Amino acid sequence: MQSQDTLTAPRSFADDPSIQKRRWTLLIILNLFTFMATLDGSIVNIALPSISQTLELPVAQAEWVVTSYLMVICAAILFFGKLGDIFGKIKVFKWGMLLFLIGSLLCGLSNTLITLILSRAVQALGAAMTMANNQGIVTEIFPKNERGKALGLIGTFVSLGSIAGPSLGGVIVSGLGWQYIFRVNVPIGLAAVIIAWRLLPKDVSLLKVKIDASGSILFTLFILALFSGLLLGQQTGYNNPWIIASFIASVFVLAAFLSVEARKAEPLLQLSLFKNPLFSLSILCGFLTFTANFAYNILSPFYLQSILNLSPFHAGLVLMVFPVIMVIVSPLSGALSDKIGSELLTFVGLLLMFATHIGLASLHDGSPLSIVVLLIAMLGLGNGIFQPGNNSLIMSQAPRSQLGVAGSVNSLVRNVGMVTGITVATTVLFHTMSTKAGYRVTDLIPGRPDIFLFGMKAAYTTSAVICLVAALLTGLRLWSARRKKHEADKKDLSTVMQ
C-alpha cells in the first residue's frame, strides 16, 4: 500500500538541469506576484481617508476594505496549500494569478462599499492561491545551500508588499485616485501571467490524498467567526451579546477543527508540524512581528497626513523609506543566514524593531520629519534582518511532502498577524481616544490632534511590548541552541580524549 508521503514521480526540480539553470529567473516571477498579492493587503491603508470621503464612510467601516481581503486569505489559505500538495503547487499558483487579476479589475470598477468588499474577496481568493504555494515551490526548486537566500528574497518581497503599500499607494492616490491602486495591477499582472505560463515548469511532486472538506469548512467558519467578532466589536463594543456569541462560537469551532484534524489520516493541517519546537516558535515570532508591524501600517498614514499635514504624495515618499531599506538589507541577511545560521539574526532584528516602536510611541505633532524618517528606516532594517532568517527556519523544518502546508501555515499566520495587528492597534487607539474624549470614538476628531496622539502612543506602546515578547522568545531559542552546541562540543572533545 502506498503511503501518504509517496510522490507520484521519482524525479524532482533539483535533479532537472534545465530548471536549475533558470531557478533565479523563476524566483523573480514568483516574487513579482508575491509582491503584488501582499501589496494589496496594505496598499489600501493610505487610501482609507480618500475612500472614506468618496464613499461617505467613517474610518471604522472603511477599514473593512482592508480586513475583508485579509480575512478571506486567512480562511482559504490552508485549503489552497493542501490543494497545491495534491494537484501541484505551480498549477494552483498559476490559476491564483488569473483570479487575482480578475478581482483587481473588479475592485477598480467598484463605486460602493458592498461591491468593493465583494471584489476584494475575489481578489483575496487568488492571492491565497499564490501565497499558499510560493514558499513550497521555492523550497523544491533551490538546493539546500541556497534555500536561505531564496526564501530570504521571497520573504523580502512578502514584507515589501506588506509595508510598501502605504508609500506606493500615497503616490498613486495623490496622482490618479484610489481606484487606480487596484487598476495598476492589471497590466503588470497580465505581463507576469504570460511570462509565468511560458517559463514555470510542470509539477512533479504530487500527493495521492483526498481533500479534507470537513476540515476546510470548519477552519473557514472559525476564521469568519473570530475576525467578524473582533472587527465588529470595534464599532458596537465587545460587550455586545452578538459579539460575545461570535467569540464563543469561534472557540467551539476551533476545538471541533482540531479534534477532526487529529483523527484524520489525511488532514488539512498536519498538526505534527507543531511538535517541532523550532517550527512552532518561528511561526509564533512571525505572527507577533506582523501584528506589531500592522500597528505601524494602519497608524502611520493618519499620523503623517492628519497630524504632520503631509499630502498623500509626500506621506508616500516618507513611507517609501521602509521598503527601500528592506530591499537592501533582506538579501544580505538571507545570504548571511545560510552561512552563520538564522537564530542570531532574528534576535537582532527583533531588538531593533522593539527599539523602533518605543521611538514611534514618543512621536508628537512637533516631531521633526528627520526623526520620523530615521525611525521608519530603523523599522525597515529590523524587519530586513529578521524576516529572511525566520522564513528559512520555518521552511527548513518541514518534510518535502508537506512543503505546501508549511508554506500556507507560514502565510496564514502572517495574514492573521496583519488582521490582528489592525484590530489590536485600532481597538487600543479608539479605546484610549474615547477615554480622553469622554465619549465613544470610532474616527478622528477634527481639531483635536492631541486625542489621536494620545491613542497612537498607547497603540505603539502595545506593539513595542509585542516585539519585546518575540525578542525574548527568540533570545531563549538562541541561548538554547548555543547551549546544545556547547554540550555537543564537550561530548565530542571527551570522546576524542578517551
CSV table of C-alpha atoms in Angstrom, one decimal:
chain,number,residue,atom,x,y,z
A,1,MET,CA,0.0,0.0,0.0
A,2,GLN,CA,1.3,3.4,-0.9
A,3,SER,CA,2.0,5.8,2.0
A,4,GLN,CA,0.7,9.3,2.1
A,5,ASP,CA,4.2,10.8,1.6
A,6,THR,CA,4.8,8.8,-1.6
A,7,LEU,CA,5.3,11.1,-4.5
A,8,THR,CA,3.8,10.3,-7.9
A,9,ALA,CA,7.1,11.0,-9.7
A,10,PRO,CA,10.6,9.9,-8.7
A,11,ARG,CA,12.3,13.0,-10.1
A,12,SER,CA,12.5,16.5,-8.6
A,13,PHE,CA,13.2,20.0,-9.7
A,14,ALA,CA,16.6,19.7,-8.0
A,15,ASP,CA,17.5,16.9,-10.5
A,16,ASP,CA,16.5,18.8,-13.6
A,17,PRO,CA,19.5,20.8,-15.0
A,18,SER,CA,17.3,23.0,-17.2
A,19,ILE,CA,15.3,24.1,-14.2
A,20,GLN,CA,18.4,24.7,-12.1
A,21,LYS,CA,19.8,26.9,-14.8
A,22,ARG,CA,16.8,29.2,-14.7
A,23,ARG,CA,16.0,28.9,-11.0
A,24,TRP,CA,16.7,32.6,-10.3
A,25,THR,CA,14.5,33.7,-13.2
A,26,LEU,CA,11.7,31.5,-11.8
A,27,LEU,CA,12.2,33.2,-8.4
A,28,ILE,CA,11.8,36.6,-10.0
A,29,ILE,CA,8.4,35.5,-11.4
A,30,LEU,CA,7.3,34.2,-8.0
A,31,ASN,CA,8.5,37.3,-6.3
A,32,LEU,CA,6.7,39.6,-8.7
A,33,PHE,CA,3.3,38.1,-8.0
A,34,THR,CA,4.0,37.6,-4.3
A,35,PHE,CA,4.8,41.3,-4.0
A,36,MET,CA,1.5,42.2,-5.8
A,37,ALA,CA,-0.6,39.9,-3.7
A,38,THR,CA,0.8,41.1,-0.4
A,39,LEU,CA,0.9,44.7,-1.5
A,40,ASP,CA,-2.9,44.7,-1.9
A,41,GLY,CA,-3.2,43.7,1.7
A,42,SER,CA,-1.7,47.0,2.8
A,43,ILE,CA,-1.9,49.5,-0.2
A,44,VAL,CA,-5.5,50.4,0.8
A,45,ASN,CA,-4.4,51.8,4.2
A,46,ILE,CA,-3.2,55.1,2.9
A,47,ALA,CA,-6.3,55.4,0.6
A,48,LEU,CA,-8.7,54.9,3.6
A,49,PRO,CA,-9.1,58.7,4.2
A,50,SER,CA,-9.8,59.1,0.4
A,51,ILE,CA,-12.2,56.1,0.3
A,52,SER,CA,-13.9,57.3,3.5
A,53,GLN,CA,-14.5,60.7,1.9
A,54,THR,CA,-15.6,59.5,-1.5
A,55,LEU,CA,-18.0,56.8,-0.2
A,56,GLU,CA,-19.0,58.9,2.8
A,57,LEU,CA,-18.0,56.3,5.4
A,58,PRO,CA,-16.4,56.5,8.9
A,59,VAL,CA,-13.0,55.0,9.2
A,60,ALA,CA,-14.3,52.0,11.2
A,61,GLN,CA,-16.4,51.0,8.2
A,62,ALA,CA,-13.8,51.8,5.5
A,63,GLU,CA,-11.4,49.6,7.4
A,64,TRP,CA,-13.5,46.6,6.1
A,65,VAL,CA,-11.9,47.2,2.6
A,66,VAL,CA,-8.6,46.1,4.2
A,67,THR,CA,-9.8,43.5,6.6
A,68,SER,CA,-12.2,41.7,4.2
A,69,TYR,CA,-9.2,40.9,1.9
A,70,LEU,CA,-7.1,39.6,4.8
A,71,MET,CA,-10.0,37.6,6.3
A,72,VAL,CA,-10.7,35.7,3.0
A,73,ILE,CA,-7.0,34.9,2.7
A,74,CYS,CA,-6.8,33.5,6.2
A,75,ALA,CA,-9.9,31.4,5.7
A,76,ALA,CA,-8.8,29.9,2.3
A,77,ILE,CA,-5.0,29.7,2.6
A,78,LEU,CA,-4.7,26.3,4.3
A,79,PHE,CA,-7.1,24.8,1.8
A,80,PHE,CA,-5.1,26.0,-1.2
A,81,GLY,CA,-1.8,24.9,0.4
A,82,LYS,CA,-3.2,21.4,0.7
A,83,LEU,CA,-4.6,21.7,-2.9
A,84,GLY,CA,-1.1,22.5,-4.0
A,85,ASP,CA,0.4,19.4,-2.5
A,86,ILE,CA,-2.3,17.3,-4.2
A,87,PHE,CA,-2.7,18.8,-7.6
A,88,GLY,CA,0.5,20.8,-8.0
A,89,LYS,CA,1.8,23.9,-6.3
A,90,ILE,CA,2.7,25.6,-9.6
A,91,LYS,CA,-0.7,24.8,-11.2
A,92,VAL,CA,-2.6,26.3,-8.2
A,93,PHE,CA,-0.2,29.3,-8.2
A,94,LYS,CA,-0.9,30.0,-11.9
A,95,TRP,CA,-4.7,29.9,-11.6
A,96,GLY,CA,-4.4,32.1,-8.5
A,97,MET,CA,-2.6,34.7,-10.6
A,98,LEU,CA,-5.5,34.9,-13.0
A,99,LEU,CA,-8.2,35.1,-10.3
A,100,PHE,CA,-6.2,37.8,-8.6
A,101,LEU,CA,-6.2,39.9,-11.8
A,102,ILE,CA,-10.0,39.5,-12.2
A,103,GLY,CA,-10.5,40.6,-8.6
A,104,SER,CA,-8.2,43.6,-9.1
A,105,LEU,CA,-10.2,44.7,-12.2
A,106,LEU,CA,-13.5,44.4,-10.4
A,107,CYS,CA,-12.1,46.4,-7.4
A,108,GLY,CA,-11.0,49.2,-9.8
A,109,LEU,CA,-14.5,49.4,-11.2
A,110,SER,CA,-16.3,49.4,-7.8
A,111,ASN,CA,-18.1,52.5,-6.6
A,112,THR,CA,-19.9,51.3,-3.5
A,113,LEU,CA,-18.7,49.7,-0.3
A,114,ILE,CA,-20.5,46.4,-0.9
A,115,THR,CA,-19.2,45.9,-4.4
A,116,LEU,CA,-15.7,46.8,-3.3
A,117,ILE,CA,-15.7,44.3,-0.5
A,118,LEU,CA,-17.1,41.5,-2.7
A,119,SER,CA,-14.5,42.3,-5.4
A,120,ARG,CA,-11.8,42.3,-2.7
A,121,ALA,CA,-13.0,38.8,-1.7
A,122,VAL,CA,-12.4,37.5,-5.3
A,123,GLN,CA,-9.0,39.2,-5.3
A,124,ALA,CA,-8.2,37.6,-2.0
A,125,LEU,CA,-9.0,34.1,-3.2
A,126,GLY,CA,-6.5,34.5,-6.0
A,127,ALA,CA,-3.9,35.9,-3.6
A,128,ALA,CA,-4.4,33.0,-1.2
A,129,MET,CA,-3.7,30.5,-4.0
A,130,THR,CA,-0.4,32.2,-4.7
A,131,MET,CA,0.7,32.8,-1.1
A,132,ALA,CA,-0.1,29.3,-0.1
A,133,ASN,CA,2.3,27.7,-2.6
A,134,ASN,CA,5.2,30.2,-3.3
A,135,GLN,CA,7.4,29.1,-0.5
A,136,GLY,CA,6.9,25.4,-1.2
A,137,ILE,CA,7.8,26.0,-4.9
A,138,VAL,CA,11.0,27.8,-3.9
A,139,THR,CA,11.9,25.1,-1.3
A,140,GLU,CA,11.5,22.4,-4.0
A,141,ILE,CA,13.5,24.3,-6.7
A,142,PHE,CA,16.5,25.5,-4.7
A,143,PRO,CA,19.3,23.4,-3.3
A,144,LYS,CA,19.8,23.4,0.5
A,145,ASN,CA,22.8,25.7,0.4
A,146,GLU,CA,20.9,28.4,-1.4
A,147,ARG,CA,17.5,27.9,0.2
A,148,GLY,CA,18.0,30.5,2.9
A,149,LYS,CA,18.9,33.2,0.3
A,150,ALA,CA,16.0,32.3,-2.0
A,151,LEU,CA,13.5,32.2,0.9
A,152,GLY,CA,15.0,35.4,2.2
A,153,LEU,CA,14.3,37.0,-1.1
A,154,ILE,CA,10.7,35.8,-1.3
A,155,GLY,CA,10.3,36.8,2.3
A,156,THR,CA,11.7,40.2,1.4
A,157,PHE,CA,9.0,40.7,-1.3
A,158,VAL,CA,6.3,39.5,1.1
A,159,SER,CA,7.4,42.1,3.6
A,160,LEU,CA,7.9,44.7,1.0
A,161,GLY,CA,4.4,44.2,-0.3
A,162,SER,CA,3.0,44.4,3.2
A,163,ILE,CA,4.9,47.5,4.1
A,164,ALA,CA,5.3,49.3,0.7
A,165,GLY,CA,1.6,49.6,0.3
A,166,PRO,CA,1.2,53.0,2.1
A,167,SER,CA,4.1,54.5,0.2
A,168,LEU,CA,3.2,53.4,-3.3
A,169,GLY,CA,-0.5,53.9,-2.5
A,170,GLY,CA,0.2,57.5,-1.5
A,171,VAL,CA,1.8,58.3,-4.8
A,172,ILE,CA,-1.0,56.6,-6.8
A,173,VAL,CA,-3.9,58.1,-4.8
A,174,SER,CA,-2.4,61.6,-5.0
A,175,GLY,CA,-1.9,61.5,-8.7
A,176,LEU,CA,-4.7,59.3,-10.0
A,177,GLY,CA,-7.3,58.5,-7.3
A,178,TRP,CA,-7.9,55.5,-5.1
A,179,GLN,CA,-9.4,53.3,-7.8
A,180,TYR,CA,-6.0,53.1,-9.5
A,181,ILE,CA,-4.4,51.3,-6.6
A,182,PHE,CA,-6.3,48.3,-8.0
A,183,ARG,CA,-6.3,49.1,-11.7
A,184,VAL,CA,-2.5,49.3,-11.8
A,185,ASN,CA,-2.3,45.5,-11.0
A,186,VAL,CA,-4.0,44.6,-14.3
A,187,PRO,CA,-1.3,45.4,-16.9
A,188,ILE,CA,1.6,44.4,-14.6
A,189,GLY,CA,-0.1,41.2,-13.5
A,190,LEU,CA,-1.1,40.3,-17.1
A,191,ALA,CA,2.5,40.5,-18.2
A,192,ALA,CA,3.5,38.4,-15.2
A,193,VAL,CA,0.9,35.8,-16.0
A,194,ILE,CA,2.1,35.5,-19.6
A,195,ILE,CA,5.7,35.0,-18.5
A,196,ALA,CA,4.7,32.5,-15.8
A,197,TRP,CA,2.7,30.4,-18.2
A,198,ARG,CA,5.7,30.1,-20.5
A,199,LEU,CA,8.5,29.6,-18.0
A,200,LEU,CA,7.2,27.9,-14.9
A,201,PRO,CA,7.7,24.1,-15.2
A,202,LYS,CA,5.0,21.4,-14.7
A,203,ASP,CA,4.6,20.0,-11.2
A,204,VAL,CA,6.4,16.8,-10.4
A,205,SER,CA,5.7,16.4,-6.7
A,206,LEU,CA,2.1,15.4,-6.0
A,207,LEU,CA,0.4,13.5,-3.1
A,208,LYS,CA,-2.2,10.8,-3.6
A,209,VAL,CA,-4.6,12.0,-0.9
A,210,LYS,CA,-8.1,13.3,-0.6
A,211,ILE,CA,-9.2,16.9,0.1
A,212,ASP,CA,-10.2,17.4,3.7
A,213,ALA,CA,-13.6,19.0,3.1
A,214,SER,CA,-14.8,19.0,6.7
A,215,GLY,CA,-11.6,20.4,8.0
A,216,SER,CA,-11.7,23.2,5.3
A,217,ILE,CA,-15.3,24.2,6.2
A,218,LEU,CA,-14.6,24.2,9.9
A,219,PHE,CA,-11.5,26.3,9.6
A,220,THR,CA,-13.3,28.8,7.3
A,221,LEU,CA,-16.1,29.1,9.9
A,222,PHE,CA,-13.5,29.6,12.7
A,223,ILE,CA,-11.8,32.5,10.9
A,224,LEU,CA,-15.0,34.2,9.9
A,225,ALA,CA,-16.5,33.9,13.5
A,226,LEU,CA,-13.3,35.1,15.2
A,227,PHE,CA,-12.5,38.1,13.0
A,228,SER,CA,-16.0,39.2,12.5
A,229,GLY,CA,-16.3,39.4,16.3
A,230,LEU,CA,-13.0,41.3,16.6
A,231,LEU,CA,-13.8,43.8,13.9
A,232,LEU,CA,-17.5,44.4,14.5
A,233,GLY,CA,-16.7,44.7,18.2
A,234,GLN,CA,-14.8,47.9,17.5
A,235,GLN,CA,-18.0,49.5,16.2
A,236,THR,CA,-20.6,48.1,18.6
A,237,GLY,CA,-18.5,47.3,21.7
A,238,TYR,CA,-17.2,44.0,22.9
A,239,ASN,CA,-19.9,43.6,25.5
A,240,ASN,CA,-22.5,43.3,22.7
A,241,PRO,CA,-24.2,39.8,23.1
A,242,TRP,CA,-23.8,39.1,19.4
A,243,ILE,CA,-20.0,39.8,19.6
A,244,ILE,CA,-19.7,37.6,22.7
A,245,ALA,CA,-21.6,34.8,20.9
A,246,SER,CA,-19.3,35.2,17.9
A,247,PHE,CA,-16.2,34.6,20.1
A,248,ILE,CA,-17.8,31.6,21.9
A,249,ALA,CA,-18.7,30.1,18.5
A,250,SER,CA,-15.1,30.6,17.2
A,251,VAL,CA,-13.8,28.7,20.3
A,252,PHE,CA,-16.1,25.7,19.8
A,253,VAL,CA,-15.5,25.6,16.0
A,254,LEU,CA,-11.7,25.7,16.6
A,255,ALA,CA,-12.0,22.8,19.1
A,256,ALA,CA,-14.1,20.8,16.6
A,257,PHE,CA,-11.5,21.6,13.8
A,258,LEU,CA,-8.6,20.4,15.9
A,259,SER,CA,-10.5,17.3,17.0
A,260,VAL,CA,-11.3,16.4,13.4
A,261,GLU,CA,-7.8,17.0,12.2
A,262,ALA,CA,-6.2,14.9,14.9
A,263,ARG,CA,-8.3,11.9,13.9
A,264,LYS,CA,-7.9,12.1,10.1
A,265,ALA,CA,-5.3,10.2,8.2
A,266,GLU,CA,-5.2,13.0,5.5
A,267,PRO,CA,-5.9,16.2,7.4
A,268,LEU,CA,-6.0,19.8,6.0
A,269,LEU,CA,-3.4,20.8,8.6
A,270,GLN,CA,-0.7,18.4,9.7
A,271,LEU,CA,-0.7,19.0,13.5
A,272,SER,CA,2.6,17.0,13.7
A,273,LEU,CA,4.4,20.0,12.2
A,274,PHE,CA,3.8,21.8,15.5
A,275,LYS,CA,5.5,19.1,17.5
A,276,ASN,CA,8.8,20.6,16.2
A,277,PRO,CA,9.6,23.4,18.7
A,278,LEU,CA,11.7,25.3,16.3
A,279,PHE,CA,8.9,25.4,13.7
A,280,SER,CA,6.3,26.4,16.3
A,281,LEU,CA,8.5,29.1,17.8
A,282,SER,CA,9.4,30.6,14.4
A,283,ILE,CA,5.7,30.6,13.4
A,284,LEU,CA,4.8,32.4,16.6
A,285,CYS,CA,7.5,35.0,16.2
A,286,GLY,CA,6.4,35.7,12.7
A,287,PHE,CA,2.9,36.2,13.8
A,288,LEU,CA,4.0,38.6,16.6
A,289,THR,CA,6.1,40.7,14.2
A,290,PHE,CA,3.3,41.1,11.6
A,291,THR,CA,0.9,42.0,14.4
A,292,ALA,CA,3.3,44.8,15.6
A,293,ASN,CA,4.1,46.0,12.1
A,294,PHE,CA,0.5,46.4,11.1
A,295,ALA,CA,0.0,48.7,14.0
A,296,TYR,CA,2.6,50.9,12.3
A,297,ASN,CA,1.0,50.2,8.9
A,298,ILE,CA,-2.5,51.4,9.9
A,299,LEU,CA,-1.4,54.4,12.1
A,300,SER,CA,1.5,55.9,10.1
A,301,PRO,CA,-0.6,57.2,7.2
A,302,PHE,CA,-3.0,59.0,9.5
A,303,TYR,CA,-0.2,60.4,11.6
A,304,LEU,CA,1.7,61.8,8.5
A,305,GLN,CA,-1.4,63.2,6.8
A,306,SER,CA,-3.6,64.3,9.7
A,307,ILE,CA,-1.0,65.3,12.3
A,308,LEU,CA,2.0,66.4,10.2
A,309,ASN,CA,-0.2,67.6,7.4
A,310,LEU,CA,1.7,65.9,4.6
A,311,SER,CA,-0.1,65.3,1.3
A,312,PRO,CA,-0.7,61.6,0.3
A,313,PHE,CA,2.2,62.0,-2.2
A,314,HIS,CA,4.7,63.3,0.3
A,315,ALA,CA,3.5,60.8,3.0
A,316,GLY,CA,4.0,58.0,0.5
A,317,LEU,CA,7.6,59.2,-0.2
A,318,VAL,CA,8.3,59.2,3.6
A,319,LEU,CA,6.9,55.7,4.0
A,320,MET,CA,8.9,54.5,1.0
A,321,VAL,CA,12.0,54.5,3.3
A,322,PHE,CA,10.9,51.2,4.8
A,323,PRO,CA,10.8,49.1,1.6
A,324,VAL,CA,13.9,50.7,0.3
A,325,ILE,CA,15.9,49.7,3.4
A,326,MET,CA,14.4,46.2,3.2
A,327,VAL,CA,15.4,45.8,-0.4
A,328,ILE,CA,19.0,46.4,0.5
A,329,VAL,CA,19.1,44.5,3.8
A,330,SER,CA,17.0,41.4,3.3
A,331,PRO,CA,19.0,39.7,0.5
A,332,LEU,CA,22.2,40.3,2.6
A,333,SER,CA,20.5,38.9,5.7
A,334,GLY,CA,19.2,35.8,3.8
A,335,ALA,CA,22.7,35.1,2.4
A,336,LEU,CA,24.3,35.6,5.8
A,337,SER,CA,21.7,33.2,7.4
A,338,ASP,CA,23.0,30.4,5.0
A,339,LYS,CA,26.5,30.9,6.5
A,340,ILE,CA,26.0,31.6,10.2
A,341,GLY,CA,22.5,30.3,10.9
A,342,SER,CA,19.3,32.3,11.5
A,343,GLU,CA,18.9,32.4,15.3
A,344,LEU,CA,21.2,35.4,16.0
A,345,LEU,CA,19.9,37.4,13.0
A,346,THR,CA,16.3,37.0,14.1
A,347,PHE,CA,17.1,38.1,17.6
A,348,VAL,CA,19.0,41.2,16.5
A,349,GLY,CA,16.2,42.1,14.1
A,350,LEU,CA,13.6,41.9,16.8
A,351,LEU,CA,15.6,44.0,19.2
A,352,LEU,CA,15.8,46.7,16.6
A,353,MET,CA,12.0,46.5,16.0
A,354,PHE,CA,11.3,46.8,19.7
A,355,ALA,CA,13.5,49.9,20.0
A,356,THR,CA,11.8,51.5,16.9
A,357,HIS,CA,8.3,51.0,18.3
A,358,ILE,CA,9.4,52.7,21.5
A,359,GLY,CA,10.6,55.6,19.4
A,360,LEU,CA,7.3,55.7,17.4
A,361,ALA,CA,5.4,55.9,20.7
A,362,SER,CA,7.2,59.1,21.5
A,363,LEU,CA,6.2,61.0,18.3
A,364,HIS,CA,4.0,64.1,18.6
A,365,ASP,CA,2.7,66.9,16.5
A,366,GLY,CA,6.0,68.8,16.6
A,367,SER,CA,8.3,65.8,15.9
A,368,PRO,CA,10.9,66.7,13.2
A,369,LEU,CA,10.4,64.8,9.9
A,370,SER,CA,14.0,63.7,10.1
A,371,ILE,CA,13.3,61.7,13.3
A,372,VAL,CA,10.2,60.1,11.7
A,373,VAL,CA,12.3,59.1,8.7
A,374,LEU,CA,15.0,57.7,10.9
A,375,LEU,CA,12.5,55.6,12.9
A,376,ILE,CA,11.0,54.2,9.7
A,377,ALA,CA,14.4,53.3,8.4
A,378,MET,CA,15.2,51.5,11.6
A,379,LEU,CA,12.0,49.5,11.3
A,380,GLY,CA,12.9,48.5,7.8
A,381,LEU,CA,16.4,47.5,9.0
A,382,GLY,CA,15.0,45.3,11.8
A,383,ASN,CA,12.5,43.6,9.5
A,384,GLY,CA,15.1,43.1,6.8
A,385,ILE,CA,17.3,41.3,9.3
A,386,PHE,CA,14.5,39.3,10.9
A,387,GLN,CA,12.2,38.1,8.1
A,388,PRO,CA,14.6,36.1,5.8
A,389,GLY,CA,16.1,34.1,8.7
A,390,ASN,CA,12.7,33.3,10.3
A,391,ASN,CA,11.2,32.1,7.0
A,392,SER,CA,14.3,29.9,6.4
A,393,LEU,CA,13.9,28.4,9.9
A,394,ILE,CA,10.2,27.7,9.2
A,395,MET,CA,10.5,26.0,5.8
A,396,SER,CA,13.7,24.0,6.7
A,397,GLN,CA,11.8,22.2,9.4
A,398,ALA,CA,9.0,20.8,7.1
A,399,PRO,CA,9.3,17.5,5.2
A,400,ARG,CA,9.2,17.7,1.5
A,401,SER,CA,5.7,16.2,1.2
A,402,GLN,CA,4.3,18.9,3.5
A,403,LEU,CA,6.0,22.0,2.0
A,404,GLY,CA,2.7,23.3,0.6
A,405,VAL,CA,1.1,23.0,4.0
A,406,ALA,CA,4.1,24.5,5.8
A,407,GLY,CA,4.2,27.4,3.4
A,408,SER,CA,0.5,28.0,3.7
A,409,VAL,CA,0.7,27.9,7.5
A,410,ASN,CA,3.5,30.5,7.4
A,411,SER,CA,1.4,32.7,5.1
A,412,LEU,CA,-1.7,32.1,7.3
A,413,VAL,CA,-0.1,33.3,10.5
A,414,ARG,CA,1.4,36.3,8.6
A,415,ASN,CA,-2.1,37.3,7.4
A,416,VAL,CA,-3.7,36.5,10.8
A,417,GLY,CA,-1.0,38.7,12.2
A,418,MET,CA,-2.0,41.5,9.8
A,419,VAL,CA,-5.7,41.3,10.8
A,420,THR,CA,-4.7,41.0,14.5
A,421,GLY,CA,-2.4,44.0,14.2
A,422,ILE,CA,-5.1,46.1,12.6
A,423,THR,CA,-7.6,45.0,15.3
A,424,VAL,CA,-5.3,45.5,18.2
A,425,ALA,CA,-4.0,48.9,17.0
A,426,THR,CA,-7.4,50.3,16.2
A,427,THR,CA,-9.0,48.9,19.3
A,428,VAL,CA,-6.3,50.4,21.6
A,429,LEU,CA,-6.4,53.6,19.6
A,430,PHE,CA,-10.1,54.2,19.7
A,431,HIS,CA,-10.4,53.0,23.3
A,432,THR,CA,-7.8,55.4,24.6
A,433,MET,CA,-9.1,58.2,22.4
A,434,SER,CA,-12.6,57.5,23.9
A,435,THR,CA,-11.2,57.6,27.4
A,436,LYS,CA,-9.6,61.0,26.8
A,437,ALA,CA,-12.5,62.5,24.8
A,438,GLY,CA,-15.1,61.3,27.4
A,439,TYR,CA,-17.3,59.6,24.8
A,440,ARG,CA,-17.1,56.7,22.3
A,441,VAL,CA,-14.8,57.5,19.4
A,442,THR,CA,-14.5,55.5,16.2
A,443,ASP,CA,-13.0,58.1,13.9
A,444,LEU,CA,-10.5,61.0,14.0
A,445,ILE,CA,-11.9,64.1,15.8
A,446,PRO,CA,-11.4,67.3,13.8
A,447,GLY,CA,-9.4,69.9,15.6
A,448,ARG,CA,-8.2,67.6,18.3
A,449,PRO,CA,-4.8,66.1,17.3
A,450,ASP,CA,-3.9,65.6,21.0
A,451,ILE,CA,-6.6,62.9,21.3
A,452,PHE,CA,-5.3,61.0,18.3
A,453,LEU,CA,-1.7,61.3,19.6
A,454,PHE,CA,-2.8,60.0,23.0
A,455,GLY,CA,-4.3,56.9,21.4
A,456,MET,CA,-1.3,56.5,19.0
A,457,LYS,CA,1.1,56.4,21.9
A,458,ALA,CA,-0.9,53.7,23.6
A,459,ALA,CA,-1.1,51.7,20.4
A,460,TYR,CA,2.7,51.9,19.7
A,461,THR,CA,3.5,51.0,23.3
A,462,THR,CA,1.4,47.9,22.9
A,463,SER,CA,3.2,47.0,19.6
A,464,ALA,CA,6.5,47.5,21.3
A,465,VAL,CA,5.6,45.1,24.1
A,466,ILE,CA,4.6,42.5,21.4
A,467,CYS,CA,8.1,43.0,19.8
A,468,LEU,CA,9.7,42.5,23.2
A,469,VAL,CA,7.9,39.3,23.8
A,470,ALA,CA,9.0,38.0,20.4
A,471,ALA,CA,12.6,39.1,21.1
A,472,LEU,CA,12.6,37.3,24.5
A,473,LEU,CA,11.3,34.1,22.9
A,474,THR,CA,14.0,34.3,20.2
A,475,GLY,CA,16.6,35.0,22.7
A,476,LEU,CA,15.7,31.9,24.6
A,477,ARG,CA,15.9,29.9,21.3
A,478,LEU,CA,19.3,31.4,20.6
A,479,TRP,CA,20.6,30.6,24.2
A,480,SER,CA,19.2,27.0,23.9
A,481,ALA,CA,20.8,26.4,20.5
A,482,ARG,CA,24.2,27.6,21.8
A,483,ARG,CA,23.9,25.6,24.9
A,484,LYS,CA,23.2,22.4,22.9
A,485,LYS,CA,26.1,23.2,20.6
A,486,HIS,CA,28.4,23.7,23.6
A,487,GLU,CA,27.3,20.4,25.2
A,488,ALA,CA,27.8,18.6,21.9
A,489,ASP,CA,31.3,20.1,21.5
A,490,LYS,CA,32.2,19.0,25.1
A,491,LYS,CA,30.9,15.5,24.3
A,492,ASP,CA,32.9,15.3,21.1
A,493,LEU,CA,36.0,16.5,23.0
A,494,SER,CA,35.6,14.0,25.7
A,495,THR,CA,35.2,11.2,23.1
A,496,VAL,CA,38.4,12.3,21.4
A,497,MET,CA,40.3,12.3,24.7
A,498,GLN,CA,39.1,8.9,25.5
